[in-house]
Amino acid sequence: MTVVGVARTLRYESLDGSGAPVGAYYLPNSQQPGGGFTFALKTSADPGSVVRALRSEIARLDPDLAVFDVHSMSERIDLSLSSRRTSMLLANAFGGLALFLASLGIYGVLAYLVARRTREIGIRVALGSTRAGVLKLVLREGFQLVAIGLVLGVIGAASLQKAVASEIYGVRPLDPFVLASVMALLAIVALVACAVPARRAMRVDPMVALRYE
């Protein structure tokens, strides 16, 4: 056989190209005829109308030829990604559940810590501290804990990016938008967790707060 050209690199196994490189030869049908043909048609028209025209033309050439497994490229991509899409949906569901539990945990812990400081807040208000100052203090101390957790979370995500990269396609493991969105959500939850009990404690009369157990 004579080599007449080299085709460009294609994705045979999967879209992510994670499999081992596979060599392939394209042979003329006259030298090695096969039992079936696969045609790839590129068109700017509606694929449905092209398929109908193609079936009519093939039936005109040979009524006994069977035309089957006809799909557009987008449909074939969807079929090839169906198993991964299921895994992705499950991962998104578990990720959403984990984010909800993390938010719930942050809120519960910070709200409990601030509620435990009701007596301290009463003393500060009784000694002349402004309510805005007390609120600022509580928020700053609460956000210090959240900031440490966010930094540790980013470090953990960076250390796991190689393991995650083989399971996704077309998305970076450390997507800045996703990380920023999750961090912003957790920061908002922390803000509410600190502000709500702190404001509730500051509305209590200082004498009542001093007797708070």
PDB file of C-alpha atoms in Angstrom:
ATOM      1  CA  MET A   1       0.000   0.000   0.000  1.00  0.00           C
ATOM      2  CA  THR A   2       1.085   3.541  -0.700  1.00  0.00           C
ATOM      3  CA  VAL A   3       0.630   6.273   1.878  1.00  0.00           C
ATOM      4  CA  VAL A   4      -1.017   9.230   0.170  1.00  0.00           C
ATOM      5  CA  GLY A   5      -1.577  11.475   3.174  1.00  0.00           C
ATOM      6  CA  VAL A   6      -1.808  11.835   6.926  1.00  0.00           C
ATOM      7  CA  ALA A   7      -5.119  12.694   8.550  1.00  0.00           C
ATOM      8  CA  ARG A   8      -5.340  15.146  11.395  1.00  0.00           C
ATOM      9  CA  THR A   9      -5.630  13.914  14.969  1.00  0.00           C
ATOM     10  CA  LEU A  10      -9.123  12.759  15.870  1.00  0.00           C
ATOM     11  CA  ARG A  11     -10.853  11.655  19.054  1.00  0.00           C
ATOM     12  CA  TYR A  12     -11.742   7.975  18.712  1.00  0.00           C
ATOM     13  CA  GLU A  13     -12.357   6.700  22.225  1.00  0.00           C
ATOM     14  CA  SER A  14     -13.942   9.692  23.976  1.00  0.00           C
ATOM     15  CA  LEU A  15     -14.169  13.455  23.838  1.00  0.00           C
ATOM     16  CA  ASP A  16     -11.656  14.029  26.613  1.00  0.00           C
ATOM     17  CA  GLY A  17      -8.942  12.120  24.750  1.00  0.00           C
ATOM     18  CA  SER A  18      -7.775  10.489  27.982  1.00  0.00           C
ATOM     19  CA  GLY A  19      -7.286   7.061  26.396  1.00  0.00           C
ATOM     20  CA  ALA A  20      -4.056   5.767  24.916  1.00  0.00           C
ATOM     21  CA  PRO A  21      -3.290   6.973  21.361  1.00  0.00           C
ATOM     22  CA  VAL A  22      -4.710   4.583  18.759  1.00  0.00           C
ATOM     23  CA  GLY A  23      -3.364   4.368  15.224  1.00  0.00           C
ATOM     24  CA  ALA A  24      -5.773   4.007  12.307  1.00  0.00           C
ATOM     25  CA  TYR A  25      -5.491   3.387   8.582  1.00  0.00           C
ATOM     26  CA  TYR A  26      -7.982   4.652   6.026  1.00  0.00           C
ATOM     27  CA  LEU A  27      -8.100   2.278   3.076  1.00  0.00           C
ATOM     28  CA  PRO A  28      -9.887   2.655  -0.273  1.00  0.00           C
ATOM     29  CA  ASN A  29     -13.033   0.577  -0.449  1.00  0.00           C
ATOM     30  CA  SER A  30     -11.817  -0.974  -3.701  1.00  0.00           C
ATOM     31  CA  GLN A  31      -8.833  -2.517  -1.858  1.00  0.00           C
ATOM     32  CA  GLN A  32     -10.669  -3.579   1.276  1.00  0.00           C
ATOM     33  CA  PRO A  33     -14.441  -3.471   0.884  1.00  0.00           C
ATOM     34  CA  GLY A  34     -16.502  -3.496   4.053  1.00  0.00           C
ATOM     35  CA  GLY A  35     -19.945  -4.721   4.896  1.00  0.00           C
ATOM     36  CA  GLY A  36     -21.243  -1.250   5.563  1.00  0.00           C
ATOM     37  CA  PHE A  37     -20.555   2.407   4.922  1.00  0.00           C
ATOM     38  CA  THR A  38     -20.509   5.379   7.227  1.00  0.00           C
ATOM     39  CA  PHE A  39     -21.146   8.770   5.683  1.00  0.00           C
ATOM     40  CA  ALA A  40     -20.510  12.100   7.392  1.00  0.00           C
ATOM     41  CA  LEU A  41     -22.340  14.981   5.758  1.00  0.00           C
ATOM     42  CA  LYS A  42     -21.650  18.628   6.546  1.00  0.00           C
ATOM     43  CA  THR A  43     -24.497  20.993   5.826  1.00  0.00           C
ATOM     44  CA  SER A  44     -25.779  24.389   6.848  1.00  0.00           C
ATOM     45  CA  ALA A  45     -29.384  23.360   6.193  1.00  0.00           C
ATOM     46  CA  ASP A  46     -31.779  21.660   8.591  1.00  0.00           C
ATOM     47  CA  PRO A  47     -30.436  18.138   9.349  1.00  0.00           C
ATOM     48  CA  GLY A  48     -33.930  16.647   9.172  1.00  0.00           C
ATOM     49  CA  SER A  49     -34.494  17.814   5.612  1.00  0.00           C
ATOM     50  CA  VAL A  50     -31.028  16.621   4.584  1.00  0.00           C
ATOM     51  CA  VAL A  51     -31.726  13.149   6.001  1.00  0.00           C
ATOM     52  CA  ARG A  52     -34.986  12.892   4.071  1.00  0.00           C
ATOM     53  CA  ALA A  53     -33.251  13.941   0.856  1.00  0.00           C
ATOM     54  CA  LEU A  54     -30.430  11.474   1.520  1.00  0.00           C
ATOM     55  CA  ARG A  55     -32.819   8.574   2.075  1.00  0.00           C
ATOM     56  CA  SER A  56     -34.700   9.408  -1.102  1.00  0.00           C
ATOM     57  CA  GLU A  57     -31.505   9.582  -3.148  1.00  0.00           C
ATOM     58  CA  ILE A  58     -30.148   6.283  -1.784  1.00  0.00           C
ATOM     59  CA  ALA A  59     -33.503   4.586  -2.382  1.00  0.00           C
ATOM     60  CA  ARG A  60     -33.415   5.864  -5.940  1.00  0.00           C
ATOM     61  CA  LEU A  61     -29.920   4.394  -6.465  1.00  0.00           C
ATOM     62  CA  ASP A  62     -30.665   1.061  -4.777  1.00  0.00           C
ATOM     63  CA  PRO A  63     -33.968   0.329  -3.014  1.00  0.00           C
ATOM     64  CA  ASP A  64     -32.375  -2.603  -1.165  1.00  0.00           C
ATOM     65  CA  LEU A  65     -29.804  -0.484   0.688  1.00  0.00           C
ATOM     66  CA  ALA A  66     -30.638   0.062   4.357  1.00  0.00           C
ATOM     67  CA  VAL A  67     -29.973   3.476   5.892  1.00  0.00           C
ATOM     68  CA  PHE A  68     -29.817   3.324   9.688  1.00  0.00           C
ATOM     69  CA  ASP A  69     -28.191   4.886  12.742  1.00  0.00           C
ATOM     70  CA  VAL A  70     -28.684   8.395  11.382  1.00  0.00           C
ATOM     71  CA  HIS A  71     -27.861  11.102  13.926  1.00  0.00           C
ATOM     72  CA  SER A  72     -26.612  14.643  13.906  1.00  0.00           C
ATOM     73  CA  MET A  73     -23.217  15.342  15.438  1.00  0.00           C
ATOM     74  CA  SER A  74     -24.815  17.044  18.444  1.00  0.00           C
ATOM     75  CA  GLU A  75     -26.968  13.949  19.025  1.00  0.00           C
ATOM     76  CA  ARG A  76     -23.925  11.679  18.797  1.00  0.00           C
ATOM     77  CA  ILE A  77     -22.071  13.865  21.292  1.00  0.00           C
ATOM     78  CA  ASP A  78     -25.059  13.651  23.645  1.00  0.00           C
ATOM     79  CA  LEU A  79     -25.132   9.861  23.289  1.00  0.00           C
ATOM     80  CA  SER A  80     -21.396   9.568  23.963  1.00  0.00           C
ATOM     81  CA  LEU A  81     -21.722  11.762  27.056  1.00  0.00           C
ATOM     82  CA  SER A  82     -24.882  10.147  28.455  1.00  0.00           C
ATOM     83  CA  SER A  83     -23.042   8.058  31.073  1.00  0.00           C
ATOM     84  CA  ARG A  84     -20.852  10.978  32.090  1.00  0.00           C
ATOM     85  CA  ARG A  85     -23.838  13.286  32.205  1.00  0.00           C
ATOM     86  CA  THR A  86     -25.512  10.946  34.692  1.00  0.00           C
ATOM     87  CA  SER A  87     -22.380  10.947  36.825  1.00  0.00           C
ATOM     88  CA  MET A  88     -22.226  14.733  36.535  1.00  0.00           C
ATOM     89  CA  LEU A  89     -25.827  15.116  37.703  1.00  0.00           C
ATOM     90  CA  LEU A  90     -25.152  12.877  40.682  1.00  0.00           C
ATOM     91  CA  ALA A  91     -21.977  14.798  41.475  1.00  0.00           C
ATOM     92  CA  ASN A  92     -23.878  18.094  41.250  1.00  0.00           C
ATOM     93  CA  ALA A  93     -26.590  16.747  43.546  1.00  0.00           C
ATOM     94  CA  PHE A  94     -24.066  15.566  46.135  1.00  0.00           C
ATOM     95  CA  GLY A  95     -22.123  18.813  45.739  1.00  0.00           C
ATOM     96  CA  GLY A  96     -25.275  20.843  46.326  1.00  0.00           C
ATOM     97  CA  LEU A  97     -26.096  18.726  49.378  1.00  0.00           C
ATOM     98  CA  ALA A  98     -22.562  19.163  50.709  1.00  0.00           C
ATOM     99  CA  LEU A  99     -22.771  22.925  50.157  1.00  0.00           C
ATOM    100  CA  PHE A 100     -26.109  23.045  51.995  1.00  0.00           C
ATOM    101  CA  LEU A 101     -24.734  21.045  54.927  1.00  0.00           C
ATOM    102  CA  ALA A 102     -21.610  23.227  55.029  1.00  0.00           C
ATOM    103  CA  SER A 103     -23.747  26.367  55.039  1.00  0.00           C
ATOM    104  CA  LEU A 104     -25.977  24.914  57.750  1.00  0.00           C
ATOM    105  CA  GLY A 105     -22.965  23.943  59.823  1.00  0.00           C
ATOM    106  CA  ILE A 106     -21.339  27.368  59.474  1.00  0.00           C
ATOM    107  CA  TYR A 107     -24.562  29.088  60.460  1.00  0.00           C
ATOM    108  CA  GLY A 108     -25.145  26.827  63.447  1.00  0.00           C
ATOM    109  CA  VAL A 109     -21.608  27.079  64.827  1.00  0.00           C
ATOM    110  CA  LEU A 110     -21.272  30.847  64.423  1.00  0.00           C
ATOM    111  CA  ALA A 111     -24.779  31.542  65.689  1.00  0.00           C
ATOM    112  CA  TYR A 112     -24.071  29.404  68.764  1.00  0.00           C
ATOM    113  CA  LEU A 113     -20.741  31.134  69.417  1.00  0.00           C
ATOM    114  CA  VAL A 114     -22.317  34.591  69.140  1.00  0.00           C
ATOM    115  CA  ALA A 115     -25.284  33.599  71.312  1.00  0.00           C
ATOM    116  CA  ARG A 116     -22.835  32.411  73.973  1.00  0.00           C
ATOM    117  CA  ARG A 117     -21.417  35.940  74.053  1.00  0.00           C
ATOM    118  CA  THR A 118     -24.703  37.589  75.032  1.00  0.00           C
ATOM    119  CA  ARG A 119     -23.341  38.406  78.495  1.00  0.00           C
ATOM    120  CA  GLU A 120     -20.154  39.845  76.987  1.00  0.00           C
ATOM    121  CA  ILE A 121     -22.182  41.959  74.569  1.00  0.00           C
ATOM    122  CA  GLY A 122     -24.312  43.245  77.461  1.00  0.00           C
ATOM    123  CA  ILE A 123     -21.183  44.230  79.387  1.00  0.00           C
ATOM    124  CA  ARG A 124     -19.756  46.053  76.368  1.00  0.00           C
ATOM    125  CA  VAL A 125     -23.007  47.958  75.822  1.00  0.00           C
ATOM    126  CA  ALA A 126     -23.281  48.778  79.543  1.00  0.00           C
ATOM    127  CA  LEU A 127     -19.736  50.160  79.518  1.00  0.00           C
ATOM    128  CA  GLY A 128     -20.567  52.503  76.648  1.00  0.00           C
ATOM    129  CA  SER A 129     -19.657  50.548  73.571  1.00  0.00           C
ATOM    130  CA  THR A 130     -21.788  51.401  70.567  1.00  0.00           C
ATOM    131  CA  ARG A 131     -23.990  48.746  69.081  1.00  0.00           C
ATOM    132  CA  ALA A 132     -22.380  49.282  65.673  1.00  0.00           C
ATOM    133  CA  GLY A 133     -18.961  48.742  67.221  1.00  0.00           C
ATOM    134  CA  VAL A 134     -20.043  45.535  68.894  1.00  0.00           C
ATOM    135  CA  LEU A 135     -21.589  44.265  65.670  1.00  0.00           C
ATOM    136  CA  LYS A 136     -18.416  45.084  63.755  1.00  0.00           C
ATOM    137  CA  LEU A 137     -16.324  43.229  66.331  1.00  0.00           C
ATOM    138  CA  VAL A 138     -18.496  40.129  66.170  1.00  0.00           C
ATOM    139  CA  LEU A 139     -18.525  40.106  62.372  1.00  0.00           C
ATOM    140  CA  ARG A 140     -14.759  40.534  62.184  1.00  0.00           C
ATOM    141  CA  GLU A 141     -14.069  37.665  64.570  1.00  0.00           C
ATOM    142  CA  GLY A 142     -16.606  35.438  62.825  1.00  0.00           C
ATOM    143  CA  PHE A 143     -15.149  36.142  59.412  1.00  0.00           C
ATOM    144  CA  GLN A 144     -11.673  35.290  60.649  1.00  0.00           C
ATOM    145  CA  LEU A 145     -12.846  31.728  61.256  1.00  0.00           C
ATOM    146  CA  VAL A 146     -14.609  31.597  57.892  1.00  0.00           C
ATOM    147  CA  ALA A 147     -11.542  32.977  56.083  1.00  0.00           C
ATOM    148  CA  ILE A 148      -9.366  30.231  57.557  1.00  0.00           C
ATOM    149  CA  GLY A 149     -11.876  27.622  56.407  1.00  0.00           C
ATOM    150  CA  LEU A 150     -12.081  29.096  52.899  1.00  0.00           C
ATOM    151  CA  VAL A 151      -8.289  29.129  52.540  1.00  0.00           C
ATOM    152  CA  LEU A 152      -8.086  25.499  53.643  1.00  0.00           C
ATOM    153  CA  GLY A 153     -10.893  24.637  51.206  1.00  0.00           C
ATOM    154  CA  VAL A 154      -9.080  26.253  48.263  1.00  0.00           C
ATOM    155  CA  ILE A 155      -5.880  24.393  49.187  1.00  0.00           C
ATOM    156  CA  GLY A 156      -7.828  21.127  49.296  1.00  0.00           C
ATOM    157  CA  ALA A 157      -9.460  21.836  45.924  1.00  0.00           C
ATOM    158  CA  ALA A 158      -6.061  22.606  44.381  1.00  0.00           C
ATOM    159  CA  SER A 159      -4.581  19.374  45.714  1.00  0.00           C
ATOM    160  CA  LEU A 160      -7.441  17.324  44.211  1.00  0.00           C
ATOM    161  CA  GLN A 161      -7.544  18.974  40.793  1.00  0.00           C
ATOM    162  CA  LYS A 162      -5.517  16.229  39.079  1.00  0.00           C
ATOM    163  CA  ALA A 163      -7.903  13.552  40.322  1.00  0.00           C
ATOM    164  CA  VAL A 164     -10.921  15.585  39.180  1.00  0.00           C
ATOM    165  CA  ALA A 165      -9.464  16.569  35.783  1.00  0.00           C
ATOM    166  CA  SER A 166      -9.854  13.030  34.389  1.00  0.00           C
ATOM    167  CA  GLU A 167     -13.593  13.007  35.186  1.00  0.00           C
ATOM    168  CA  ILE A 168     -14.649  16.232  33.444  1.00  0.00           C
ATOM    169  CA  TYR A 169     -14.502  17.570  29.904  1.00  0.00           C
ATOM    170  CA  GLY A 170     -14.428  21.172  28.739  1.00  0.00           C
ATOM    171  CA  VAL A 171     -14.335  22.542  32.295  1.00  0.00           C
ATOM    172  CA  ARG A 172     -11.287  23.490  34.316  1.00  0.00           C
ATOM    173  CA  PRO A 173     -10.976  21.758  37.706  1.00  0.00           C
ATOM    174  CA  LEU A 174     -10.297  25.089  39.421  1.00  0.00           C
ATOM    175  CA  ASP A 175     -12.912  27.200  37.704  1.00  0.00           C
ATOM    176  CA  PRO A 176     -12.610  30.760  39.106  1.00  0.00           C
ATOM    177  CA  PHE A 177     -16.334  31.456  38.713  1.00  0.00           C
ATOM    178  CA  VAL A 178     -17.352  28.309  40.619  1.00  0.00           C
ATOM    179  CA  LEU A 179     -14.843  28.922  43.403  1.00  0.00           C
ATOM    180  CA  ALA A 180     -15.833  32.579  43.715  1.00  0.00           C
ATOM    181  CA  SER A 181     -19.545  31.679  43.784  1.00  0.00           C
ATOM    182  CA  VAL A 182     -19.123  29.050  46.510  1.00  0.00           C
ATOM    183  CA  MET A 183     -16.889  31.320  48.601  1.00  0.00           C
ATOM    184  CA  ALA A 184     -19.350  34.207  48.231  1.00  0.00           C
ATOM    185  CA  LEU A 185     -22.264  31.978  49.289  1.00  0.00           C
ATOM    186  CA  LEU A 186     -20.412  30.717  52.360  1.00  0.00           C
ATOM    187  CA  ALA A 187     -19.388  34.287  53.223  1.00  0.00           C
ATOM    188  CA  ILE A 188     -23.014  35.430  53.032  1.00  0.00           C
ATOM    189  CA  VAL A 189     -24.091  32.521  55.257  1.00  0.00           C
ATOM    190  CA  ALA A 190     -21.369  33.460  57.742  1.00  0.00           C
ATOM    191  CA  LEU A 191     -22.512  37.093  57.661  1.00  0.00           C
ATOM    192  CA  VAL A 192     -26.090  36.116  58.473  1.00  0.00           C
ATOM    193  CA  ALA A 193     -24.941  33.637  61.129  1.00  0.00           C
ATOM    194  CA  CYS A 194     -22.960  36.352  62.924  1.00  0.00           C
ATOM    195  CA  ALA A 195     -25.280  39.305  62.382  1.00  0.00           C
ATOM    196  CA  VAL A 196     -28.625  37.786  63.363  1.00  0.00           C
ATOM    197  CA  PRO A 197     -27.742  36.570  66.887  1.00  0.00           C
ATOM    198  CA  ALA A 198     -25.505  39.599  67.483  1.00  0.00           C
ATOM    199  CA  ARG A 199     -28.313  42.032  66.652  1.00  0.00           C
ATOM    200  CA  ARG A 200     -30.708  39.982  68.767  1.00  0.00           C
ATOM    201  CA  ALA A 201     -28.292  40.127  71.704  1.00  0.00           C
ATOM    202  CA  MET A 202     -27.729  43.871  71.302  1.00  0.00           C
ATOM    203  CA  ARG A 203     -31.468  44.541  71.494  1.00  0.00           C
ATOM    204  CA  VAL A 204     -31.595  42.946  74.931  1.00  0.00           C
ATOM    205  CA  ASP A 205     -31.474  45.320  77.881  1.00  0.00           C
ATOM    206  CA  PRO A 206     -27.906  45.388  79.302  1.00  0.00           C
ATOM    207  CA  MET A 207     -29.146  44.451  82.800  1.00  0.00           C
ATOM    208  CA  VAL A 208     -30.955  41.441  81.369  1.00  0.00           C
ATOM    209  CA  ALA A 209     -27.890  40.487  79.363  1.00  0.00           C
ATOM    210  CA  LEU A 210     -25.696  40.700  82.450  1.00  0.00           C
ATOM    211  CA  ARG A 211     -27.944  38.136  84.172  1.00  0.00           C
ATOM    212  CA  TYR A 212     -27.980  35.912  81.032  1.00  0.00           C
ATOM    213  CA  GLU A 213     -26.989  32.312  81.643  1.00  0.00           C
TER     214      GLU A 213
END
